């Protein structure tokens, strides 16, 4: 009897085993202490930066993707309910042409940075080729994967084209932090170092008392008025570095 399984059919059967579904955890990730910070279907575990309810103006969920829509109000910042100290965070992001956004950590949502935002360290997300902010700041410290307005990411970072998915990774242990982009470490800093302190003193945050000293805080996805997409938002607490 002739086999019913052709080579293409066999490949189709193998695909689910090779490619994990979005917004899920593998057994290996679960064993390592990872958890979904966003469940891919609701805003449970998140709130607005300006209140208890998730903003309806700027956020939408469709097909397992969190879509921060273009809005002039800039009221769509979403903040994790939970607070994290030492942690490892990964998030897939996709920018549209000219977009500006960010992933903030060590966020204190009781302190205003501006009328529409709150204080926190920011892993910058930006269309480096089009958005004018890329040419501001110092030494490229407002480009993608930089610690916004403080320290720049590596110039040769592996950024994928606008409209394609990228993966950001943030690792924090005590005063040591790392920014990764698409599997490559592009920035590493120590908050006690002279380099960091000098850069902070020249940044827009220099007059915010205690900025840079937080030991924990919320995670925030920034609404900067542009269309941005997020998925696979995962986090795991880490034991404090001794």
PDB file of C-alpha atoms in Angstrom:
ATOM      1  CA  UNK A   1       0.000   0.000   0.000  1.00  0.00           C
ATOM      2  CA  UNK A   2       1.303   3.430  -0.936  1.00  0.00           C
ATOM      3  CA  UNK A   3       2.169   5.717   1.986  1.00  0.00           C
ATOM      4  CA  UNK A   4      -0.243   8.582   2.580  1.00  0.00           C
ATOM      5  CA  UNK A   5       2.506  10.797   4.003  1.00  0.00           C
ATOM      6  CA  UNK A   6       4.457  12.725   1.409  1.00  0.00           C
ATOM      7  CA  UNK A   7       7.522  14.767   2.301  1.00  0.00           C
ATOM      8  CA  UNK A   8       5.622  18.095   2.275  1.00  0.00           C
ATOM      9  CA  UNK A   9       2.908  16.650   4.485  1.00  0.00           C
ATOM     10  CA  UNK A  10       5.494  15.399   6.950  1.00  0.00           C
ATOM     11  CA  UNK A  11       7.066  18.843   7.082  1.00  0.00           C
ATOM     12  CA  UNK A  12       3.703  20.372   7.911  1.00  0.00           C
ATOM     13  CA  UNK A  13       3.335  17.959  10.804  1.00  0.00           C
ATOM     14  CA  UNK A  14       6.737  18.928  12.125  1.00  0.00           C
ATOM     15  CA  UNK A  15       6.211  22.697  11.981  1.00  0.00           C
ATOM     16  CA  UNK A  16       4.319  22.997  15.298  1.00  0.00           C
ATOM     17  CA  UNK A  17       7.131  21.163  17.045  1.00  0.00           C
ATOM     18  CA  UNK A  18       9.749  23.535  15.665  1.00  0.00           C
ATOM     19  CA  UNK A  19       7.995  26.896  15.927  1.00  0.00           C
ATOM     20  CA  UNK A  20       6.425  27.764  19.266  1.00  0.00           C
ATOM     21  CA  UNK A  21       3.159  29.637  19.293  1.00  0.00           C
ATOM     22  CA  UNK A  22       3.255  33.291  20.207  1.00  0.00           C
ATOM     23  CA  UNK A  23       2.420  34.381  23.754  1.00  0.00           C
ATOM     24  CA  UNK A  24       3.101  30.945  25.220  1.00  0.00           C
ATOM     25  CA  UNK A  25       5.844  29.463  27.375  1.00  0.00           C
ATOM     26  CA  UNK A  26       7.767  26.323  26.547  1.00  0.00           C
ATOM     27  CA  UNK A  27       8.344  23.706  29.262  1.00  0.00           C
ATOM     28  CA  UNK A  28      11.985  24.813  29.338  1.00  0.00           C
ATOM     29  CA  UNK A  29      10.990  28.457  29.895  1.00  0.00           C
ATOM     30  CA  UNK A  30       8.582  27.506  32.658  1.00  0.00           C
ATOM     31  CA  UNK A  31      11.260  25.458  34.389  1.00  0.00           C
ATOM     32  CA  UNK A  32      13.636  28.434  34.191  1.00  0.00           C
ATOM     33  CA  UNK A  33      11.141  30.692  35.952  1.00  0.00           C
ATOM     34  CA  UNK A  34       9.732  32.620  33.011  1.00  0.00           C
ATOM     35  CA  UNK A  35       6.168  33.943  33.037  1.00  0.00           C
ATOM     36  CA  UNK A  36       4.024  35.769  30.510  1.00  0.00           C
ATOM     37  CA  UNK A  37       3.845  39.430  31.441  1.00  0.00           C
ATOM     38  CA  UNK A  38       1.118  39.820  28.815  1.00  0.00           C
ATOM     39  CA  UNK A  39      -1.263  36.945  28.071  1.00  0.00           C
ATOM     40  CA  UNK A  40      -1.836  37.845  24.421  1.00  0.00           C
ATOM     41  CA  UNK A  41      -5.601  38.140  24.765  1.00  0.00           C
ATOM     42  CA  UNK A  42      -6.496  40.697  27.448  1.00  0.00           C
ATOM     43  CA  UNK A  43      -5.019  43.537  29.486  1.00  0.00           C
ATOM     44  CA  UNK A  44      -5.211  41.612  32.734  1.00  0.00           C
ATOM     45  CA  UNK A  45      -2.184  42.537  34.828  1.00  0.00           C
ATOM     46  CA  UNK A  46      -1.820  45.975  33.238  1.00  0.00           C
ATOM     47  CA  UNK A  47      -3.183  49.451  33.889  1.00  0.00           C
ATOM     48  CA  UNK A  48      -3.010  52.930  32.423  1.00  0.00           C
ATOM     49  CA  UNK A  49      -0.156  55.177  33.454  1.00  0.00           C
ATOM     50  CA  UNK A  50      -2.796  57.750  34.350  1.00  0.00           C
ATOM     51  CA  UNK A  51      -5.306  55.594  36.189  1.00  0.00           C
ATOM     52  CA  UNK A  52      -6.532  52.127  37.039  1.00  0.00           C
ATOM     53  CA  UNK A  53      -8.166  51.254  33.724  1.00  0.00           C
ATOM     54  CA  UNK A  54      -6.289  50.351  30.564  1.00  0.00           C
ATOM     55  CA  UNK A  55      -6.683  53.232  28.090  1.00  0.00           C
ATOM     56  CA  UNK A  56      -9.121  52.512  25.280  1.00  0.00           C
ATOM     57  CA  UNK A  57      -7.884  55.415  23.173  1.00  0.00           C
ATOM     58  CA  UNK A  58      -4.509  54.028  22.203  1.00  0.00           C
ATOM     59  CA  UNK A  59      -4.479  50.259  22.814  1.00  0.00           C
ATOM     60  CA  UNK A  60      -6.003  47.394  20.831  1.00  0.00           C
ATOM     61  CA  UNK A  61      -5.521  43.613  20.857  1.00  0.00           C
ATOM     62  CA  UNK A  62      -5.831  41.646  17.628  1.00  0.00           C
ATOM     63  CA  UNK A  63      -4.592  38.149  16.730  1.00  0.00           C
ATOM     64  CA  UNK A  64      -2.290  37.939  19.738  1.00  0.00           C
ATOM     65  CA  UNK A  65      -0.674  41.315  19.088  1.00  0.00           C
ATOM     66  CA  UNK A  66      -0.897  44.391  21.312  1.00  0.00           C
ATOM     67  CA  UNK A  67      -1.331  47.342  19.004  1.00  0.00           C
ATOM     68  CA  UNK A  68      -0.604  50.843  20.273  1.00  0.00           C
ATOM     69  CA  UNK A  69      -2.500  52.976  17.790  1.00  0.00           C
ATOM     70  CA  UNK A  70      -1.620  56.421  16.547  1.00  0.00           C
ATOM     71  CA  UNK A  71      -3.229  58.988  18.829  1.00  0.00           C
ATOM     72  CA  UNK A  72      -2.642  62.650  19.522  1.00  0.00           C
ATOM     73  CA  UNK A  73      -3.566  62.246  23.186  1.00  0.00           C
ATOM     74  CA  UNK A  74      -0.484  60.127  24.029  1.00  0.00           C
ATOM     75  CA  UNK A  75      -2.625  58.627  26.798  1.00  0.00           C
ATOM     76  CA  UNK A  76      -2.003  55.007  25.834  1.00  0.00           C
ATOM     77  CA  UNK A  77       0.975  54.166  28.070  1.00  0.00           C
ATOM     78  CA  UNK A  78       0.299  50.786  29.668  1.00  0.00           C
ATOM     79  CA  UNK A  79       1.991  49.761  32.920  1.00  0.00           C
ATOM     80  CA  UNK A  80       2.420  46.353  34.540  1.00  0.00           C
ATOM     81  CA  UNK A  81       0.545  45.905  37.802  1.00  0.00           C
ATOM     82  CA  UNK A  82       3.532  44.041  39.231  1.00  0.00           C
ATOM     83  CA  UNK A  83       6.828  45.565  40.310  1.00  0.00           C
ATOM     84  CA  UNK A  84      10.186  43.996  39.448  1.00  0.00           C
ATOM     85  CA  UNK A  85      13.700  44.412  40.820  1.00  0.00           C
ATOM     86  CA  UNK A  86      16.285  42.080  39.283  1.00  0.00           C
ATOM     87  CA  UNK A  87      14.747  40.588  36.152  1.00  0.00           C
ATOM     88  CA  UNK A  88      15.149  39.423  32.574  1.00  0.00           C
ATOM     89  CA  UNK A  89      12.552  40.718  30.106  1.00  0.00           C
ATOM     90  CA  UNK A  90      12.008  39.871  26.452  1.00  0.00           C
ATOM     91  CA  UNK A  91       9.501  41.456  24.087  1.00  0.00           C
ATOM     92  CA  UNK A  92       8.918  41.324  20.352  1.00  0.00           C
ATOM     93  CA  UNK A  93       8.235  44.712  18.787  1.00  0.00           C
ATOM     94  CA  UNK A  94       7.396  45.960  15.318  1.00  0.00           C
ATOM     95  CA  UNK A  95       7.635  49.612  14.326  1.00  0.00           C
ATOM     96  CA  UNK A  96       5.887  51.458  11.532  1.00  0.00           C
ATOM     97  CA  UNK A  97       7.620  54.098   9.428  1.00  0.00           C
ATOM     98  CA  UNK A  98       8.693  57.084  11.517  1.00  0.00           C
ATOM     99  CA  UNK A  99       7.521  55.531  14.800  1.00  0.00           C
ATOM    100  CA  UNK A 100       8.770  56.357  18.282  1.00  0.00           C
ATOM    101  CA  UNK A 101       8.078  54.227  21.360  1.00  0.00           C
ATOM    102  CA  UNK A 102       9.905  52.507  24.177  1.00  0.00           C
ATOM    103  CA  UNK A 103       9.933  49.886  26.894  1.00  0.00           C
ATOM    104  CA  UNK A 104      10.486  51.490  30.289  1.00  0.00           C
ATOM    105  CA  UNK A 105      11.642  49.741  33.452  1.00  0.00           C
ATOM    106  CA  UNK A 106      12.092  50.841  37.069  1.00  0.00           C
ATOM    107  CA  UNK A 107       8.962  52.905  36.439  1.00  0.00           C
ATOM    108  CA  UNK A 108       7.381  54.926  39.219  1.00  0.00           C
ATOM    109  CA  UNK A 109       3.901  55.643  37.887  1.00  0.00           C
ATOM    110  CA  UNK A 110       3.280  58.210  40.617  1.00  0.00           C
ATOM    111  CA  UNK A 111       5.887  60.592  39.219  1.00  0.00           C
ATOM    112  CA  UNK A 112       5.139  62.465  36.014  1.00  0.00           C
ATOM    113  CA  UNK A 113       7.818  62.928  33.388  1.00  0.00           C
ATOM    114  CA  UNK A 114       5.364  64.981  31.346  1.00  0.00           C
ATOM    115  CA  UNK A 115       1.639  65.404  30.991  1.00  0.00           C
ATOM    116  CA  UNK A 116       1.350  62.092  29.175  1.00  0.00           C
ATOM    117  CA  UNK A 117       4.171  59.942  30.553  1.00  0.00           C
ATOM    118  CA  UNK A 118       5.965  58.755  33.679  1.00  0.00           C
ATOM    119  CA  UNK A 119       9.533  58.348  34.909  1.00  0.00           C
ATOM    120  CA  UNK A 120      11.601  55.253  34.176  1.00  0.00           C
ATOM    121  CA  UNK A 121      14.666  53.919  32.387  1.00  0.00           C
ATOM    122  CA  UNK A 122      13.782  53.507  28.722  1.00  0.00           C
ATOM    123  CA  UNK A 123      14.881  50.943  26.173  1.00  0.00           C
ATOM    124  CA  UNK A 124      14.294  53.200  23.181  1.00  0.00           C
ATOM    125  CA  UNK A 125      12.321  51.988  20.148  1.00  0.00           C
ATOM    126  CA  UNK A 126      12.666  54.265  17.127  1.00  0.00           C
ATOM    127  CA  UNK A 127      12.747  54.416  13.352  1.00  0.00           C
ATOM    128  CA  UNK A 128      16.372  55.538  13.400  1.00  0.00           C
ATOM    129  CA  UNK A 129      16.381  56.455   9.710  1.00  0.00           C
ATOM    130  CA  UNK A 130      13.307  58.684   9.668  1.00  0.00           C
ATOM    131  CA  UNK A 131      12.393  59.971  13.124  1.00  0.00           C
ATOM    132  CA  UNK A 132      14.127  63.292  13.956  1.00  0.00           C
ATOM    133  CA  UNK A 133      14.839  62.178  17.544  1.00  0.00           C
ATOM    134  CA  UNK A 134      17.594  59.936  16.172  1.00  0.00           C
ATOM    135  CA  UNK A 135      19.676  63.039  15.473  1.00  0.00           C
ATOM    136  CA  UNK A 136      19.089  64.581  18.905  1.00  0.00           C
ATOM    137  CA  UNK A 137      20.652  63.734  22.248  1.00  0.00           C
ATOM    138  CA  UNK A 138      24.325  62.772  22.393  1.00  0.00           C
ATOM    139  CA  UNK A 139      26.222  60.143  20.418  1.00  0.00           C
ATOM    140  CA  UNK A 140      23.071  58.373  19.259  1.00  0.00           C
ATOM    141  CA  UNK A 141      21.597  57.871  22.737  1.00  0.00           C
ATOM    142  CA  UNK A 142      18.065  58.303  21.401  1.00  0.00           C
ATOM    143  CA  UNK A 143      18.248  55.515  18.829  1.00  0.00           C
ATOM    144  CA  UNK A 144      16.761  52.023  19.123  1.00  0.00           C
ATOM    145  CA  UNK A 145      18.049  49.882  22.017  1.00  0.00           C
ATOM    146  CA  UNK A 146      19.755  52.850  23.691  1.00  0.00           C
ATOM    147  CA  UNK A 147      19.126  53.794  27.300  1.00  0.00           C
ATOM    148  CA  UNK A 148      17.115  56.791  26.186  1.00  0.00           C
ATOM    149  CA  UNK A 149      18.960  60.116  26.432  1.00  0.00           C
ATOM    150  CA  UNK A 150      21.656  58.581  28.635  1.00  0.00           C
ATOM    151  CA  UNK A 151      23.736  55.889  26.903  1.00  0.00           C
ATOM    152  CA  UNK A 152      23.816  54.809  23.226  1.00  0.00           C
ATOM    153  CA  UNK A 153      23.522  51.277  21.908  1.00  0.00           C
ATOM    154  CA  UNK A 154      26.239  49.888  19.649  1.00  0.00           C
ATOM    155  CA  UNK A 155      26.256  51.474  16.196  1.00  0.00           C
ATOM    156  CA  UNK A 156      26.424  48.089  14.451  1.00  0.00           C
ATOM    157  CA  UNK A 157      23.357  46.701  16.244  1.00  0.00           C
ATOM    158  CA  UNK A 158      21.368  44.083  14.256  1.00  0.00           C
ATOM    159  CA  UNK A 159      18.169  46.045  13.614  1.00  0.00           C
ATOM    160  CA  UNK A 160      15.649  44.473  11.263  1.00  0.00           C
ATOM    161  CA  UNK A 161      13.796  46.643   8.720  1.00  0.00           C
ATOM    162  CA  UNK A 162      10.760  48.712   9.670  1.00  0.00           C
ATOM    163  CA  UNK A 163       7.655  46.535   9.450  1.00  0.00           C
ATOM    164  CA  UNK A 164       9.480  43.383  10.595  1.00  0.00           C
ATOM    165  CA  UNK A 165       9.552  41.894  14.100  1.00  0.00           C
ATOM    166  CA  UNK A 166      12.533  42.566  16.362  1.00  0.00           C
ATOM    167  CA  UNK A 167      13.205  41.165  19.832  1.00  0.00           C
ATOM    168  CA  UNK A 168      14.322  43.355  22.714  1.00  0.00           C
ATOM    169  CA  UNK A 169      15.850  41.875  25.844  1.00  0.00           C
ATOM    170  CA  UNK A 170      16.611  43.686  29.091  1.00  0.00           C
ATOM    171  CA  UNK A 171      18.618  42.087  31.910  1.00  0.00           C
ATOM    172  CA  UNK A 172      18.992  43.760  35.312  1.00  0.00           C
ATOM    173  CA  UNK A 173      21.009  42.457  38.270  1.00  0.00           C
ATOM    174  CA  UNK A 174      21.524  45.019  40.986  1.00  0.00           C
ATOM    175  CA  UNK A 175      23.216  48.048  39.429  1.00  0.00           C
ATOM    176  CA  UNK A 176      24.268  46.116  36.333  1.00  0.00           C
ATOM    177  CA  UNK A 177      22.027  46.208  33.254  1.00  0.00           C
ATOM    178  CA  UNK A 178      22.170  44.986  29.670  1.00  0.00           C
ATOM    179  CA  UNK A 179      20.207  45.819  26.523  1.00  0.00           C
ATOM    180  CA  UNK A 180      20.018  43.143  23.828  1.00  0.00           C
ATOM    181  CA  UNK A 181      18.587  43.337  20.319  1.00  0.00           C
ATOM    182  CA  UNK A 182      17.813  40.276  18.212  1.00  0.00           C
ATOM    183  CA  UNK A 183      20.120  38.072  20.266  1.00  0.00           C
ATOM    184  CA  UNK A 184      23.064  40.487  20.408  1.00  0.00           C
ATOM    185  CA  UNK A 185      24.135  42.520  23.447  1.00  0.00           C
ATOM    186  CA  UNK A 186      24.245  46.154  22.298  1.00  0.00           C
ATOM    187  CA  UNK A 187      24.598  48.039  25.598  1.00  0.00           C
ATOM    188  CA  UNK A 188      25.918  47.234  29.060  1.00  0.00           C
ATOM    189  CA  UNK A 189      26.191  49.628  31.975  1.00  0.00           C
ATOM    190  CA  UNK A 190      26.666  49.905  35.723  1.00  0.00           C
ATOM    191  CA  UNK A 191      24.663  52.573  37.522  1.00  0.00           C
ATOM    192  CA  UNK A 192      27.480  53.191  40.007  1.00  0.00           C
ATOM    193  CA  UNK A 193      30.109  53.827  37.333  1.00  0.00           C
ATOM    194  CA  UNK A 194      31.517  57.289  36.544  1.00  0.00           C
ATOM    195  CA  UNK A 195      30.499  56.799  32.900  1.00  0.00           C
ATOM    196  CA  UNK A 196      26.855  56.318  33.815  1.00  0.00           C
ATOM    197  CA  UNK A 197      26.801  59.119  36.374  1.00  0.00           C
ATOM    198  CA  UNK A 198      28.401  61.584  33.963  1.00  0.00           C
ATOM    199  CA  UNK A 199      25.948  60.654  31.208  1.00  0.00           C
ATOM    200  CA  UNK A 200      22.999  60.976  33.588  1.00  0.00           C
ATOM    201  CA  UNK A 201      24.204  64.428  34.659  1.00  0.00           C
ATOM    202  CA  UNK A 202      24.025  65.562  31.023  1.00  0.00           C
ATOM    203  CA  UNK A 203      20.636  64.008  30.310  1.00  0.00           C
ATOM    204  CA  UNK A 204      17.096  65.389  30.456  1.00  0.00           C
ATOM    205  CA  UNK A 205      16.675  63.464  33.725  1.00  0.00           C
ATOM    206  CA  UNK A 206      19.427  65.276  35.635  1.00  0.00           C
ATOM    207  CA  UNK A 207      16.960  67.342  37.675  1.00  0.00           C
ATOM    208  CA  UNK A 208      14.763  64.404  38.713  1.00  0.00           C
ATOM    209  CA  UNK A 209      15.826  63.638  42.265  1.00  0.00           C
ATOM    210  CA  UNK A 210      16.784  59.999  42.745  1.00  0.00           C
ATOM    211  CA  UNK A 211      16.483  59.087  39.078  1.00  0.00           C
ATOM    212  CA  UNK A 212      18.862  56.239  38.432  1.00  0.00           C
ATOM    213  CA  UNK A 213      18.751  54.945  41.998  1.00  0.00           C
ATOM    214  CA  UNK A 214      15.530  52.909  41.935  1.00  0.00           C
ATOM    215  CA  UNK A 215      15.861  49.303  43.070  1.00  0.00           C
ATOM    216  CA  UNK A 216      12.589  48.216  41.482  1.00  0.00           C
ATOM    217  CA  UNK A 217       9.594  49.460  39.521  1.00  0.00           C
ATOM    218  CA  UNK A 218       6.922  48.700  36.945  1.00  0.00           C
ATOM    219  CA  UNK A 219       7.364  47.814  33.262  1.00  0.00           C
ATOM    220  CA  UNK A 220       5.797  50.293  30.815  1.00  0.00           C
ATOM    221  CA  UNK A 221       5.017  50.163  27.091  1.00  0.00           C
ATOM    222  CA  UNK A 222       5.109  53.696  25.755  1.00  0.00           C
ATOM    223  CA  UNK A 223       2.479  55.404  23.630  1.00  0.00           C
ATOM    224  CA  UNK A 224       4.310  58.191  21.819  1.00  0.00           C
ATOM    225  CA  UNK A 225       1.506  58.812  19.341  1.00  0.00           C
ATOM    226  CA  UNK A 226       2.767  56.361  16.700  1.00  0.00           C
ATOM    227  CA  UNK A 227       1.664  52.898  15.570  1.00  0.00           C
ATOM    228  CA  UNK A 228       3.689  50.167  17.318  1.00  0.00           C
ATOM    229  CA  UNK A 229       3.068  46.438  17.831  1.00  0.00           C
ATOM    230  CA  UNK A 230       4.088  44.141  20.713  1.00  0.00           C
ATOM    231  CA  UNK A 231       3.858  40.403  21.402  1.00  0.00           C
ATOM    232  CA  UNK A 232       5.624  37.666  23.400  1.00  0.00           C
ATOM    233  CA  UNK A 233       6.179  39.833  26.469  1.00  0.00           C
ATOM    234  CA  UNK A 234       7.939  37.533  28.934  1.00  0.00           C
ATOM    235  CA  UNK A 235       9.736  38.133  32.214  1.00  0.00           C
ATOM    236  CA  UNK A 236      11.515  36.194  34.920  1.00  0.00           C
ATOM    237  CA  UNK A 237      12.698  37.470  38.299  1.00  0.00           C
ATOM    238  CA  UNK A 238      16.408  36.966  38.963  1.00  0.00           C
ATOM    239  CA  UNK A 239      18.244  36.402  42.223  1.00  0.00           C
ATOM    240  CA  UNK A 240      20.040  39.558  43.262  1.00  0.00           C
ATOM    241  CA  UNK A 241      23.672  39.633  42.198  1.00  0.00           C
ATOM    242  CA  UNK A 242      26.011  39.357  45.195  1.00  0.00           C
TER     243      UNK A 242
END
